[in-house]
């Protein structure tokens, strides 16, 4: 492509994933001139190796599981998953790893797309090395926004280099099904990929170092998800970690020595053991920061350690909430704040008055597409108690009391928890596990983020007979008055 000869911009954004795109879009909407730099595919990790392909792989497994829970439908489910069709569907949703459409969208916003490896080169300067070896220096009048995301963090284990383990990228872009797959890690990536690859035909062993799957959620979530995985054929092993790995033959099997002395032999091993920031090679040293570090930001996503307030960081790199939707939320707020500051306006008078990432502190939603699904927003009971809140915990077995859930699935397996701040009279957190619950999460997010008084929630009437009737049952349990409206 022909590079712009104009190297001066109001804002330069590093990274053209969904976070960077949202930051650039908000800044453009404020009338500022923006350049966005990308060294890989425009659309980033989420579009090609995480959220989108993983959900495309998972949806067939969940659809079949849902059908098998309904008498009359389960009899129509014959045979096994069509693996080729699943991969074809995944490839369609990632546009066969072709970013032309997303690149055209970025340009359509009026932003300048610069392809290459961008590095900070002192205050308000970004040096970009293009694929052709040319160097272009971009100068930002107002701000540089770092949206470079994160990468898998692999543990320092003997033999891990030789083993050539999968990470989330290979787990979502592979079109070959290993006969035996070991997954190390019990967080969202671990449980989702166990669901997907077991459904695709692998014999999966899931190794969890701790005593629970999904350890950052309420304990009952991991229990129910673990039961679902085990019922699907996954060998779930809690309290197990890997000591060493061996793969002497590059095309051969991987041997894992476990901490209990047993050895596990598989065709591939996936490590889903956390993330590290992609800040090791973006020139942080040129502005006095440590390469490879997380970037500490304030509630407008401005990096605290940088004088004069010109550097922002949104998404995974600031380590607030490593979730695409939270990164996009941060980017919208950062972009609005940059626009307001560039115009010399007070932040609370700019459009919408939204210039602080308050949700990052108390209302982060998260969803995992396992069987059953898991979803949560806000604080767990333990987190709320540790924060000093006086709380009341309300638990409901969804399939036992919600008519919509009973109609949705025979023997509906699920549970919900509501954590109430007794003194303030609003919700601090909601956790849901069960078929279809991810689509209930936004209602919970509104209640938690808006700090809606629990007495007011009685007047948000759920439609009968839907799973959302759960809200009525939770409120009834809170009031200790049980009745059924039909």
C-alpha angles and dihedrals in degrees: 000000000000111000120226112252088213106091095173118095137161091233135012119201120201109210129028100215119119091285094051091044091054092048092050092046093052092047091048089051088057089058097255126139111244138191119193120198125206129174098184130024121336103243095046133214096328095056098046112019110018135022100017103041094038092054091045088055094044101047096075091052093050093044092054092046091051092050092050090057093062122076109234092025096059090059089059093056106093130165128001137299114294097238097191091053092050092052091045090053091049091050090051093053092051091046088240087293091296112137098191093113095050092044089053090050092053092050089046090062089061095253121133112241113212115189116209145068109306122203130179110251103188129307114345093350129114122186113204123199108202126211088258092057096253118138121220121186116210121196121202119209095196115010151353115212119203111211100155097132127205142292133216115283110221120199119242098250129156109262097012094123091049090048093058093209126205119249127190090287097060091038091059103034101041118111096189120086113219114219091225125024128182117201118198113201135049102218128102097293092047097051095040094050091046087055093047101044095042086054091049091056107269121133098236130202114191115201117200119186093203134052096261140048114234090018095187092063130068110297094244090063093064091046094055094041089049091053090051092050092048091049088053090053103263114144100228114195117185124198093024130126137175121254102181141353132212132191107160094167111059090216096037139087129297121237118205121195109208128209091251090062095254122126123223121200118200140158094237137007125209120203114206097169105134141289138272127204121264092230100106095097107027099095100261089149089065090067098039099265129123116258113238094025130127112251114239111218140180124236092282089053092250112148107249098210096059121087121229092025100255099130122079131177125197133178128013095348093072092052094222098121121347095213127114095229092051091049091052089048090052091048092054091051094045091049092050091047092050091050093049094047092047089055092047093244128143109253095237091057097052122100113307091355088249109141108127128072095228093152089065088069103047116359112049111151121208132179134188122197100218127128102288099027121235127211136167142166131191126357130349117229091259093049092049092050092047089051089058100254120146101230145184118209119213120191125186129184097225099204093050099056110016114086093197090056092050090053092045094057135003107243091008108210111212151108137201133203129196119193111202128195098226095198097047097035099227139101122275097182145355127201125190133183125177142079112316097003095127088075090057093055100088093059088055091046091054091050093049099039092044093044087225110195109252090230088059093051088068087072094054094090115205117223115250126260099019132109086250086077081085087086091064091049092050091051092047090052089049091053091043090232113120119195135142123227113202 
